[in-house]
Amino acid sequence: MSLLGFLAAHSKLFDQIGIDALLALSLSLSLRAGQLALAQAAFMGIAAYVGSIGSLVAHWNLAESLIAGPLAAALVAALLALPIGRLQGVFLAIATVAFGEIARIVEINLPITGGAEGLSNIPNDAGTFLIYAMLLACAGGVWALQAGSRSFALAMAATREDEHAARTIGIDVARVRILTLVLGAAIAGIAGVLYAHANFFITPEDFGFTRMEQILVSCVIGGVTSSLGAIFGSAFLTVLPETIRFLHQYREVSIGVILLAVILFAPSGIAGLWKRR
Amino acid sequence: METPIALLSIRGLTLRYGGVTALNSLDLDVARAGVAGLIGPNGAGKTSLLNVITGVAGPHDGTIIFAGESIKREATHHIARRGIARTYQHIRLFANLSIWENVSSGVFAHPRRFTHADASAAIERVGMSERDLSRRAGTLPYGEQRRLEIARALAMQPTLLLLDEPAAGMNPQETADLAALIDNIAADGTSVLLIEHDMTLVRSVCRHVTVLNFGAVIARGDCEDVMADPTVIEAYLGAHRER
């Protein structure tokens, strides 16, 4: 089978890898600033619904959805940052998970979102090339932001290490936290719009806690302080279930075992393995 | 003779944690040059005072004037950018970042004028320029972590440096080196407020000392006079003065 044939035969899998990688990249921004903010699935859902409703009702094209959806997610993230701004660690995690549940329940109950059955007939115009182009653009944007402003990368690292000490050396920790949450929400929003336009239909369950859990596991396997590691982690986690189908019902267990092994023996994830060399 | 205006002037400062009064109507001046000592038994309120000065804790009453302006309600990072740097009683380096990254964080105090040369100068000043600067700060020996924390504060090019028990855990030679470093910092025009239990160090670098107990000033003045003050001896040793 030629390479093009292989890609065509597995295009849905590749699409999923690209979208999952975007989501992992989105969460890795918050994690690099030490913020366990678990609202990426909710941001993805908000953008997916805004983009899809725009396409179905106002006949937006994909480009318009790709602007409006992530913008809506970023705006919601900026508003969310106000009440959760002072929360840390497990409290921040619980608050953002609760926000995700609120978003899911709103999506189930709003008539315009199609309720529990979701929305269908979304234009299927997000191809593999576009998904990877967006992934490259987002990863490149994050890299450029760090390379262009070394102090931003240092501010994220210092905030992750010790928020209190970071403040006393002049870092505006609240700004770092808001910036990483909003940027992450915009990237998750891009993933949401692409997901909707690559899969014809969406339901609130697509953006629930199970999705968030998957994004978090991708980041842990890839390495929580590395954007590139998060992308590899999500690719690994998406491909793994397909390659171990022979394990039948034990497939799900294997992911748990791998996660445990990473936490115990390679806490820096895949990224830590290449940094050691 | 005209009295020089203090760099830091604190008046009537009160801080409470629930029912506990950590600082009780405290007055303190730090001059524009030299090293001021702040001593007192454990729990006297010394670190609480540094927390209030740096905006980490909000006082219930009183005023804090730094370089002629009130900093009482300012955010911690703004206070740092005004020129107040500090170290901690329990070291708070960015343990997983390199020596260089720790010191380069001086950029946040002066985003426009901070250069690599400033970071190198701070490292050299504490005598760590021979070190592998890519080494993780958390892997350094204890004494060097203390010095690196001072280097990080110096990289901020502060006007006022607050040192919270910098000699804690140091051996006599390291303490002597620290005394020389503090003298050197003060000689360059940076005001230093030194909290310390090691009286040898306090005697060697401070001319003026303030003593706290239960959040209030119980004595202040020339170092030797204060050390001989029976009230101070009683506060430290718990002895009852003969009346």
Short mmCIF file of C-alpha atoms in Angstrom, two decimals:
data_model
loop_
_atom_site.label_atom_id
_atom_site.label_comp_id
_atom_site.label_asym_id
_atom_site.label_seq_id
_atom_site.Cartn_x
_atom_site.Cartn_y
_atom_site.Cartn_z
CA MET A 1 0.00 0.00 0.00
CA SER A 2 1.39 3.42 -0.93
CA LEU A 3 1.84 6.10 1.71
CA LEU A 4 -1.08 8.08 0.30
CA GLY A 5 -3.23 4.96 0.34
CA PHE A 6 -2.24 4.27 3.94
CA LEU A 7 -3.06 7.84 4.93
CA ALA A 8 -6.42 7.71 3.14
CA ALA A 9 -7.32 4.40 4.77
CA HIS A 10 -6.55 5.71 8.22
CA SER A 11 -7.58 9.35 7.74
CA LYS A 12 -10.07 9.33 10.63
CA LEU A 13 -7.40 8.02 12.98
CA PHE A 14 -4.94 10.67 11.82
CA ASP A 15 -7.61 13.36 12.21
CA GLN A 16 -8.21 12.20 15.76
CA ILE A 17 -4.48 12.22 16.55
CA GLY A 18 -4.21 15.81 15.29
CA ILE A 19 -7.23 17.00 17.28
CA ASP A 20 -6.07 15.20 20.44
CA ALA A 21 -2.61 16.72 19.99
CA LEU A 22 -4.17 20.20 19.84
CA LEU A 23 -6.04 19.48 23.07
CA ALA A 24 -2.90 18.20 24.79
CA LEU A 25 -0.99 21.28 23.61
CA SER A 26 -3.76 23.43 25.06
CA LEU A 27 -3.63 21.79 28.50
CA SER A 28 0.17 21.75 28.53
CA LEU A 29 0.19 25.57 28.59
CA SER A 30 -1.66 25.66 31.91
CA LEU A 31 0.36 22.77 33.31
CA ARG A 32 3.64 24.50 32.44
CA ALA A 33 2.52 27.39 34.62
CA GLY A 34 1.71 24.89 37.38
CA GLN A 35 -2.05 25.28 36.98
CA LEU A 36 -4.11 22.09 37.10
CA ALA A 37 -7.00 23.73 35.24
CA LEU A 38 -9.11 20.92 33.82
CA ALA A 39 -11.57 22.78 31.61
CA GLN A 40 -10.11 22.00 28.16
CA ALA A 41 -12.97 19.67 27.19
CA ALA A 42 -15.47 22.37 28.14
CA PHE A 43 -13.62 25.01 26.08
CA MET A 44 -13.52 22.54 23.19
CA GLY A 45 -17.28 22.02 23.52
CA ILE A 46 -18.10 25.73 23.71
CA ALA A 47 -16.14 26.43 20.52
CA ALA A 48 -17.56 23.35 18.79
CA TYR A 49 -21.15 24.45 19.53
CA VAL A 50 -20.54 28.12 18.63
CA GLY A 51 -18.88 27.13 15.35
CA SER A 52 -21.46 24.48 14.50
CA ILE A 53 -24.49 26.66 15.32
CA GLY A 54 -22.91 29.41 13.23
CA SER A 55 -22.46 26.99 10.33
CA LEU A 56 -25.97 25.54 10.58
CA VAL A 57 -27.95 28.69 11.38
CA ALA A 58 -25.94 31.59 9.94
CA HIS A 59 -24.19 29.54 7.23
CA TRP A 60 -20.71 30.49 8.35
CA ASN A 61 -17.89 28.93 6.41
CA LEU A 62 -15.22 26.94 8.24
CA ALA A 63 -12.87 29.93 8.47
CA GLU A 64 -15.55 31.98 10.23
CA SER A 65 -16.26 29.13 12.63
CA LEU A 66 -12.54 28.78 13.30
CA ILE A 67 -12.43 32.42 14.33
CA ALA A 68 -15.69 32.69 16.29
CA GLY A 69 -15.47 29.34 18.14
CA PRO A 70 -12.00 29.79 19.68
CA LEU A 71 -12.77 33.45 20.42
CA ALA A 72 -15.87 32.39 22.36
CA ALA A 73 -13.85 29.77 24.27
CA ALA A 74 -11.13 32.33 25.07
CA LEU A 75 -13.72 34.85 26.27
CA VAL A 76 -15.34 32.28 28.56
CA ALA A 77 -11.87 31.35 29.88
CA ALA A 78 -11.13 35.01 30.65
CA LEU A 79 -14.40 35.27 32.58
CA LEU A 80 -13.74 31.95 34.34
CA ALA A 81 -10.33 33.24 35.41
CA LEU A 82 -12.01 35.86 37.62
CA PRO A 83 -13.60 33.51 40.19
CA ILE A 84 -10.87 30.82 40.02
CA GLY A 85 -7.92 33.24 39.97
CA ARG A 86 -6.82 32.54 43.53
CA LEU A 87 -7.38 28.77 43.52
CA GLN A 88 -4.48 26.35 43.37
CA GLY A 89 -3.79 22.64 43.09
CA VAL A 90 -6.65 20.29 43.80
CA PHE A 91 -9.08 23.16 44.48
CA LEU A 92 -8.43 24.61 41.04
CA ALA A 93 -8.82 21.15 39.51
CA ILE A 94 -12.17 20.57 41.26
CA ALA A 95 -13.49 24.03 40.34
CA THR A 96 -12.59 23.62 36.66
CA VAL A 97 -14.02 20.10 36.52
CA ALA A 98 -17.23 21.54 38.02
CA PHE A 99 -17.21 24.24 35.34
CA GLY A 100 -16.90 21.50 32.72
CA GLU A 101 -19.94 19.74 34.16
CA ILE A 102 -21.93 23.02 34.18
CA ALA A 103 -21.03 23.59 30.52
CA ARG A 104 -22.08 20.01 29.63
CA ILE A 105 -25.41 20.32 31.45
CA VAL A 106 -26.12 23.68 29.80
CA GLU A 107 -25.40 22.08 26.42
CA ILE A 108 -27.84 19.27 27.24
CA ASN A 109 -30.61 21.68 28.22
CA LEU A 110 -30.33 24.49 25.68
CA PRO A 111 -32.70 24.07 22.71
CA ILE A 112 -30.22 25.65 20.30
CA THR A 113 -27.56 23.01 21.08
CA GLY A 114 -29.94 20.17 20.19
CA GLY A 115 -30.13 18.83 23.76
CA ALA A 116 -28.69 15.42 24.58
CA GLU A 117 -28.94 14.35 20.93
CA GLY A 118 -26.61 17.14 19.92
CA LEU A 119 -26.21 18.71 16.50
CA SER A 120 -25.94 16.87 13.21
CA ASN A 121 -25.39 17.72 9.55
CA ILE A 122 -22.41 19.91 10.40
CA PRO A 123 -20.49 20.51 7.14
CA ASN A 124 -17.77 17.88 6.84
CA ASP A 125 -15.09 20.21 5.55
CA ALA A 126 -12.20 19.86 8.04
CA GLY A 127 -9.70 17.54 6.36
CA THR A 128 -6.52 15.95 7.64
CA PHE A 129 -4.34 18.58 5.97
CA LEU A 130 -6.19 21.45 7.65
CA ILE A 131 -6.08 19.75 11.05
CA TYR A 132 -2.31 19.29 10.86
CA ALA A 133 -1.81 22.78 9.47
CA MET A 134 -3.66 24.16 12.49
CA LEU A 135 -1.65 21.90 14.83
CA LEU A 136 1.58 23.14 13.27
CA ALA A 137 0.41 26.76 13.49
CA CYS A 138 -0.58 26.44 17.17
CA ALA A 139 2.58 24.55 18.17
CA GLY A 140 4.63 27.08 16.19
CA GLY A 141 2.77 29.93 17.86
CA VAL A 142 3.48 28.56 21.33
CA TRP A 143 7.14 27.99 20.42
CA ALA A 144 7.44 31.50 18.94
CA LEU A 145 5.85 33.01 22.03
CA GLN A 146 8.48 31.36 24.21
CA ALA A 147 11.40 31.99 21.87
CA GLY A 148 10.35 35.60 21.29
CA SER A 149 9.82 36.27 24.97
CA ARG A 150 12.23 34.20 27.05
CA SER A 151 10.85 35.97 30.08
CA PHE A 152 7.37 34.56 29.41
CA ALA A 153 8.74 31.00 29.45
CA LEU A 154 10.69 31.83 32.61
CA ALA A 155 7.61 33.41 34.21
CA MET A 156 5.61 30.22 33.53
CA ALA A 157 8.39 28.03 34.97
CA ALA A 158 8.86 30.25 38.06
CA THR A 159 5.09 30.34 38.68
CA ARG A 160 5.01 26.56 38.46
CA GLU A 161 7.94 26.21 40.86
CA ASP A 162 6.79 28.62 43.59
CA GLU A 163 4.01 31.18 43.10
CA HIS A 164 4.87 33.03 46.29
CA ALA A 165 8.54 33.47 45.40
CA ALA A 166 7.55 34.31 41.82
CA ARG A 167 5.48 37.25 43.07
CA THR A 168 8.28 38.58 45.24
CA ILE A 169 10.70 38.73 42.28
CA GLY A 170 8.22 40.85 40.31
CA ILE A 171 6.18 38.32 38.32
CA ASP A 172 2.52 39.19 37.85
CA VAL A 173 1.37 35.64 38.62
CA ALA A 174 -2.32 36.41 38.02
CA ARG A 175 -1.47 37.62 34.51
CA VAL A 176 0.57 34.49 33.76
CA ARG A 177 -2.31 32.30 34.94
CA ILE A 178 -4.95 34.17 32.91
CA LEU A 179 -2.77 34.27 29.80
CA THR A 180 -2.05 30.53 29.84
CA LEU A 181 -5.71 29.70 30.53
CA VAL A 182 -7.01 31.96 27.74
CA LEU A 183 -4.40 30.84 25.19
CA GLY A 184 -5.08 27.22 26.11
CA ALA A 185 -8.84 27.79 25.73
CA ALA A 186 -8.34 29.28 22.26
CA ILE A 187 -6.29 26.25 21.16
CA ALA A 188 -8.87 23.86 22.67
CA GLY A 189 -11.47 25.91 20.79
CA ILE A 190 -9.68 25.32 17.48
CA ALA A 191 -9.66 21.60 18.30
CA GLY A 192 -13.41 21.77 19.05
CA VAL A 193 -14.36 23.41 15.76
CA LEU A 194 -12.16 20.99 13.79
CA TYR A 195 -13.67 18.05 15.69
CA ALA A 196 -17.20 19.19 14.85
CA HIS A 197 -16.39 19.75 11.19
CA ALA A 198 -14.53 16.46 10.85
CA ASN A 199 -17.22 14.31 12.50
CA PHE A 200 -20.57 15.57 11.07
CA PHE A 201 -22.24 15.67 14.49
CA ILE A 202 -21.54 16.53 18.12
CA THR A 203 -23.21 15.75 21.45
CA PRO A 204 -22.55 17.15 24.95
CA GLU A 205 -21.01 13.80 25.92
CA ASP A 206 -18.18 14.43 23.45
CA PHE A 207 -16.97 17.20 25.77
CA GLY A 208 -17.47 15.61 29.18
CA PHE A 209 -15.09 14.49 31.89
CA THR A 210 -14.00 11.38 29.97
CA ARG A 211 -12.54 13.63 27.26
CA MET A 212 -10.82 15.79 29.90
CA GLU A 213 -9.37 12.69 31.53
CA GLN A 214 -7.97 11.58 28.18
CA ILE A 215 -6.34 14.98 27.59
CA LEU A 216 -4.75 14.93 31.05
CA VAL A 217 -3.42 11.39 30.59
CA SER A 218 -1.91 12.44 27.23
CA CYS A 219 -0.04 15.27 28.96
CA VAL A 220 1.17 13.06 31.81
CA ILE A 221 2.47 10.42 29.37
CA GLY A 222 4.04 13.06 27.15
CA GLY A 223 5.50 15.16 29.96
CA VAL A 224 3.60 17.90 31.76
CA THR A 225 6.20 20.62 31.18
CA SER A 226 6.71 20.04 27.47
CA SER A 227 4.36 21.08 24.67
CA LEU A 228 6.06 18.72 22.22
CA GLY A 229 5.86 15.92 24.76
CA ALA A 230 2.12 16.54 25.17
CA ILE A 231 1.66 16.21 21.39
CA PHE A 232 3.59 12.91 21.32
CA GLY A 233 1.68 11.71 24.38
CA SER A 234 -1.68 12.30 22.71
CA ALA A 235 -0.50 10.60 19.50
CA PHE A 236 0.67 7.62 21.54
CA LEU A 237 -2.60 7.44 23.46
CA THR A 238 -4.72 7.65 20.29
CA VAL A 239 -2.73 5.04 18.37
CA LEU A 240 -2.30 2.62 21.28
CA PRO A 241 -5.90 1.33 21.48
CA GLU A 242 -5.85 0.65 17.72
CA THR A 243 -2.62 -1.33 17.86
CA ILE A 244 -3.61 -3.54 20.79
CA ARG A 245 -7.06 -4.58 19.60
CA PHE A 246 -5.95 -8.21 20.06
CA LEU A 247 -6.16 -7.67 23.82
CA HIS A 248 -9.95 -7.29 23.45
CA GLN A 249 -11.53 -6.26 26.79
CA TYR A 250 -8.12 -5.71 28.41
CA ARG A 251 -7.31 -2.79 26.12
CA GLU A 252 -8.57 -0.20 28.59
CA VAL A 253 -6.50 -1.78 31.38
CA SER A 254 -3.32 -1.40 29.34
CA ILE A 255 -3.68 2.40 29.27
CA GLY A 256 -4.02 2.45 33.06
CA VAL A 257 -0.92 0.26 33.42
CA ILE A 258 1.08 2.52 31.11
CA LEU A 259 -0.07 5.60 33.03
CA LEU A 260 1.01 4.04 36.32
CA ALA A 261 4.37 3.02 34.85
CA VAL A 262 4.98 6.57 33.59
CA ILE A 263 4.10 8.12 36.95
CA LEU A 264 6.31 5.67 38.86
CA PHE A 265 9.31 5.27 36.55
CA ALA A 266 9.32 8.25 34.18
CA PRO A 267 7.52 11.12 35.91
CA SER A 268 8.79 13.54 33.25
CA GLY A 269 7.03 11.46 30.58
CA ILE A 270 8.21 10.97 27.00
CA ALA A 271 9.79 14.44 27.02
CA GLY A 272 11.92 13.43 30.02
CA LEU A 273 13.36 10.49 28.07
CA TRP A 274 14.87 12.68 25.35
CA LYS A 275 16.01 15.32 27.83
CA ARG A 276 18.02 12.66 29.69
CA ARG A 277 20.08 11.91 26.58
CA MET B 1 21.63 68.94 61.90
CA GLU B 2 18.83 67.76 59.58
CA THR B 3 17.60 64.19 60.07
CA PRO B 4 17.99 62.17 56.83
CA ILE B 5 14.69 60.95 55.38
CA ALA B 6 14.36 57.19 55.79
CA LEU B 7 14.14 54.93 52.74
CA LEU B 8 11.49 52.84 54.46
CA SER B 9 9.27 54.36 57.10
CA ILE B 10 6.69 52.27 58.96
CA ARG B 11 4.25 53.77 61.44
CA GLY B 12 1.61 52.13 63.64
CA LEU B 13 1.73 48.86 61.71
CA THR B 14 -0.70 46.26 63.04
CA LEU B 15 -1.21 42.75 61.69
CA ARG B 16 -3.53 40.12 63.14
CA TYR B 17 -3.97 36.46 62.29
CA GLY B 18 -7.42 35.71 63.72
CA GLY B 19 -7.12 36.44 67.43
CA VAL B 20 -3.32 36.61 67.38
CA THR B 21 -1.68 40.02 67.03
CA ALA B 22 1.51 39.40 65.05
CA LEU B 23 2.49 43.09 64.78
CA ASN B 24 1.28 45.59 67.31
CA SER B 25 1.38 49.28 66.34
CA LEU B 26 4.96 48.91 65.12
CA ASP B 27 7.19 51.85 64.09
CA LEU B 28 10.40 51.27 62.13
CA ASP B 29 12.72 53.32 59.92
CA VAL B 30 15.34 51.93 57.56
CA ALA B 31 17.94 54.48 56.50
CA ARG B 32 18.97 55.08 52.89
CA ALA B 33 22.30 53.39 53.40
CA GLY B 34 23.82 50.77 55.65
CA VAL B 35 22.61 47.65 57.36
CA ALA B 36 19.76 47.77 59.88
CA GLY B 37 19.37 44.77 62.17
CA LEU B 38 16.05 43.35 63.29
CA ILE B 39 16.26 40.80 66.05
CA GLY B 40 13.92 39.14 68.52
CA PRO B 41 13.00 35.74 69.87
CA ASN B 42 11.10 33.19 67.76
CA GLY B 43 7.54 34.31 67.13
CA ALA B 44 8.36 37.98 67.75
CA GLY B 45 6.88 38.98 64.36
CA LYS B 46 10.08 39.51 62.32
CA THR B 47 9.06 37.44 59.29
CA SER B 48 5.49 38.77 59.54
CA LEU B 49 6.96 42.26 59.17
CA LEU B 50 8.83 41.23 55.99
CA ASN B 51 5.62 39.68 54.67
CA VAL B 52 3.76 42.95 55.22
CA ILE B 53 6.53 45.07 53.65
CA THR B 54 6.56 42.83 50.55
CA GLY B 55 2.76 42.81 50.24
CA VAL B 56 2.39 39.11 51.02
CA ALA B 57 0.24 39.93 54.05
CA GLY B 58 -2.13 42.89 54.30
CA PRO B 59 -1.87 44.95 57.50
CA HIS B 60 -4.96 45.91 59.48
CA ASP B 61 -3.62 49.35 60.35
CA GLY B 62 -0.64 51.63 59.90
CA THR B 63 1.39 53.12 57.06
CA ILE B 64 4.33 51.86 55.00
CA ILE B 65 6.19 54.55 53.06
CA PHE B 66 8.96 53.42 50.69
CA ALA B 67 11.04 56.04 48.87
CA GLY B 68 8.43 58.64 49.72
CA GLU B 69 5.37 56.69 48.49
CA SER B 70 2.86 54.46 50.24
CA ILE B 71 3.15 50.77 49.31
CA LYS B 72 0.61 49.55 51.86
CA ARG B 73 -2.01 48.32 49.38
CA GLU B 74 0.28 47.45 46.49
CA ALA B 75 0.51 43.99 44.96
CA THR B 76 3.63 41.99 45.78
CA HIS B 77 5.02 42.10 42.21
CA HIS B 78 4.62 45.89 42.08
CA ILE B 79 6.52 46.25 45.35
CA ALA B 80 9.31 44.08 43.90
CA ARG B 81 9.47 46.33 40.83
CA ARG B 82 9.76 49.39 43.08
CA GLY B 83 13.05 47.99 44.36
CA ILE B 84 12.40 45.76 47.37
CA ALA B 85 13.94 42.29 47.18
CA ARG B 86 13.96 39.60 49.83
CA THR B 87 15.28 36.20 50.82
CA TYR B 88 13.48 33.67 52.98
CA GLN B 89 13.99 32.06 56.35
CA HIS B 90 13.31 28.71 54.64
CA ILE B 91 14.98 28.81 51.21
CA ARG B 92 12.53 29.36 48.35
CA LEU B 93 14.60 28.95 45.22
CA PHE B 94 13.08 27.69 41.98
CA ALA B 95 14.56 24.28 42.76
CA ASN B 96 14.01 22.65 39.35
CA LEU B 97 15.36 25.60 37.40
CA SER B 98 19.05 26.18 36.75
CA ILE B 99 21.30 28.57 38.65
CA TRP B 100 21.26 30.84 35.60
CA GLU B 101 17.45 30.76 35.30
CA ASN B 102 17.06 31.61 38.99
CA VAL B 103 19.29 34.65 38.70
CA SER B 104 17.91 35.67 35.28
CA SER B 105 14.54 36.09 36.97
CA GLY B 106 15.84 39.54 37.93
CA VAL B 107 14.41 40.53 34.54
CA PHE B 108 10.92 40.73 36.05
CA ALA B 109 11.93 43.58 38.37
CA HIS B 110 13.42 45.58 35.47
CA PRO B 111 11.97 44.19 32.21
CA ARG B 112 13.48 46.94 30.03
CA ARG B 113 16.98 47.36 31.35
CA PHE B 114 17.94 43.92 32.70
CA THR B 115 20.78 42.28 30.77
CA HIS B 116 22.75 39.04 30.92
CA ALA B 117 25.59 41.08 32.40
CA ASP B 118 23.38 41.93 35.38
CA ALA B 119 22.73 38.24 36.04
CA SER B 120 26.45 37.43 35.65
CA ALA B 121 27.38 40.25 38.04
CA ALA B 122 24.96 38.95 40.69
CA ILE B 123 26.39 35.43 40.39
CA GLU B 124 29.94 36.73 40.61
CA ARG B 125 29.11 38.87 43.64
CA VAL B 126 28.10 35.84 45.70
CA GLY B 127 31.15 33.92 44.50
CA MET B 128 29.39 31.35 42.34
CA SER B 129 30.78 32.21 38.90
CA GLU B 130 32.90 29.03 38.88
CA ARG B 131 29.79 26.89 39.17
CA ASP B 132 28.15 25.09 36.25
CA LEU B 133 25.32 27.56 35.76
CA SER B 134 23.10 24.97 34.10
CA ARG B 135 23.02 22.95 37.34
CA ARG B 136 19.60 22.66 38.99
CA ALA B 137 19.36 24.99 41.99
CA GLY B 138 17.80 22.30 44.16
CA THR B 139 20.90 20.09 43.83
CA LEU B 140 23.29 22.68 45.31
CA PRO B 141 24.66 22.30 48.84
CA TYR B 142 22.68 24.20 51.47
CA GLY B 143 25.13 27.09 51.91
CA GLU B 144 25.27 27.68 48.16
CA GLN B 145 21.48 27.65 47.95
CA ARG B 146 21.49 30.46 50.52
CA ARG B 147 24.02 32.39 48.44
CA LEU B 148 22.08 31.78 45.24
CA GLU B 149 18.93 33.13 46.88
CA ILE B 150 20.86 36.32 47.71
CA ALA B 151 22.16 36.43 44.11
CA ARG B 152 18.59 36.16 42.82
CA ALA B 153 17.60 39.09 45.02
CA LEU B 154 20.67 41.12 43.97
CA ALA B 155 19.87 40.51 40.30
CA MET B 156 16.73 42.56 40.92
CA GLN B 157 19.08 45.52 41.61
CA PRO B 158 17.09 46.43 44.71
CA THR B 159 17.19 49.67 46.65
CA LEU B 160 16.22 47.75 49.78
CA LEU B 161 17.27 44.16 50.44
CA LEU B 162 15.42 42.20 53.14
CA LEU B 163 17.43 39.25 54.43
CA ASP B 164 15.51 36.76 56.58
CA GLU B 165 17.98 34.74 58.65
CA PRO B 166 20.51 34.34 55.83
CA ALA B 167 23.09 32.67 58.12
CA ALA B 168 20.73 29.93 59.29
CA GLY B 169 22.46 26.56 58.85
CA MET B 170 25.77 28.09 57.74
CA ASN B 171 29.14 27.14 59.25
CA PRO B 172 31.38 29.87 60.82
CA GLN B 173 33.43 30.36 57.63
CA GLU B 174 30.30 30.69 55.49
CA THR B 175 28.88 33.17 58.02
CA ALA B 176 32.08 35.24 57.87
CA ASP B 177 31.89 35.25 54.05
CA LEU B 178 28.25 36.29 54.31
CA ALA B 179 29.17 39.19 56.61
CA ALA B 180 31.70 40.40 54.03
CA LEU B 181 29.08 40.09 51.28
CA ILE B 182 26.49 42.08 53.27
CA ASP B 183 29.07 44.79 53.98
CA ASN B 184 29.90 44.89 50.29
CA ILE B 185 26.23 45.18 49.27
CA ALA B 186 25.68 48.03 51.73
CA ALA B 187 28.87 49.78 50.58
CA ASP B 188 27.45 49.85 47.05
CA GLY B 189 24.47 51.89 48.29
CA THR B 190 21.82 49.20 48.80
CA SER B 191 19.99 49.44 52.12
CA VAL B 192 19.80 46.14 53.96
CA LEU B 193 17.33 45.06 56.63
CA LEU B 194 18.81 42.00 58.28
CA ILE B 195 16.79 39.58 60.41
CA GLU B 196 19.18 37.25 62.20
CA HIS B 197 19.63 35.12 65.30
CA ASP B 198 23.40 34.86 64.88
CA MET B 199 24.52 37.77 67.07
CA THR B 200 28.11 37.54 65.84
CA LEU B 201 26.89 38.34 62.36
CA VAL B 202 24.56 41.08 63.63
CA ARG B 203 27.38 42.69 65.62
CA SER B 204 29.77 42.54 62.66
CA VAL B 205 27.50 44.24 60.09
CA CYS B 206 24.86 46.29 61.94
CA ARG B 207 25.37 49.56 63.74
CA HIS B 208 21.69 50.09 64.45
CA VAL B 209 19.43 47.33 65.76
CA THR B 210 15.71 47.09 66.50
CA VAL B 211 14.39 44.41 68.83
CA LEU B 212 10.88 42.96 68.49
CA ASN B 213 8.93 40.91 70.99
CA PHE B 214 5.28 39.93 70.69
CA GLY B 215 4.97 42.11 67.58
CA ALA B 216 6.13 45.33 69.25
CA VAL B 217 9.45 47.15 69.43
CA ILE B 218 11.02 46.68 72.86
CA ALA B 219 14.38 48.34 72.17
CA ARG B 220 16.28 50.10 69.43
CA GLY B 221 19.57 51.86 69.05
CA ASP B 222 23.27 51.17 68.84
CA CYS B 223 23.98 47.44 68.54
CA GLU B 224 26.13 47.05 71.66
CA ASP B 225 23.80 49.14 73.82
CA VAL B 226 20.78 47.13 72.72
CA MET B 227 22.51 43.80 73.40
CA ALA B 228 23.19 44.96 76.95
CA ASP B 229 19.62 46.16 77.50
CA PRO B 230 18.03 44.11 80.34
CA THR B 231 14.64 44.16 78.55
CA VAL B 232 16.24 42.51 75.53
CA ILE B 233 18.05 39.94 77.66
CA GLU B 234 14.78 39.14 79.43
CA ALA B 235 12.94 38.74 76.12
CA TYR B 236 15.58 36.33 74.81
CA LEU B 237 16.27 34.36 77.99
CA GLY B 238 12.95 34.73 79.76
CA ALA B 239 14.85 35.89 82.89
CA HIS B 240 13.18 38.20 85.42
CA ARG B 241 14.94 41.43 86.05
CA GLU B 242 15.76 42.33 89.59
CA ARG B 243 13.79 45.38 90.57
#
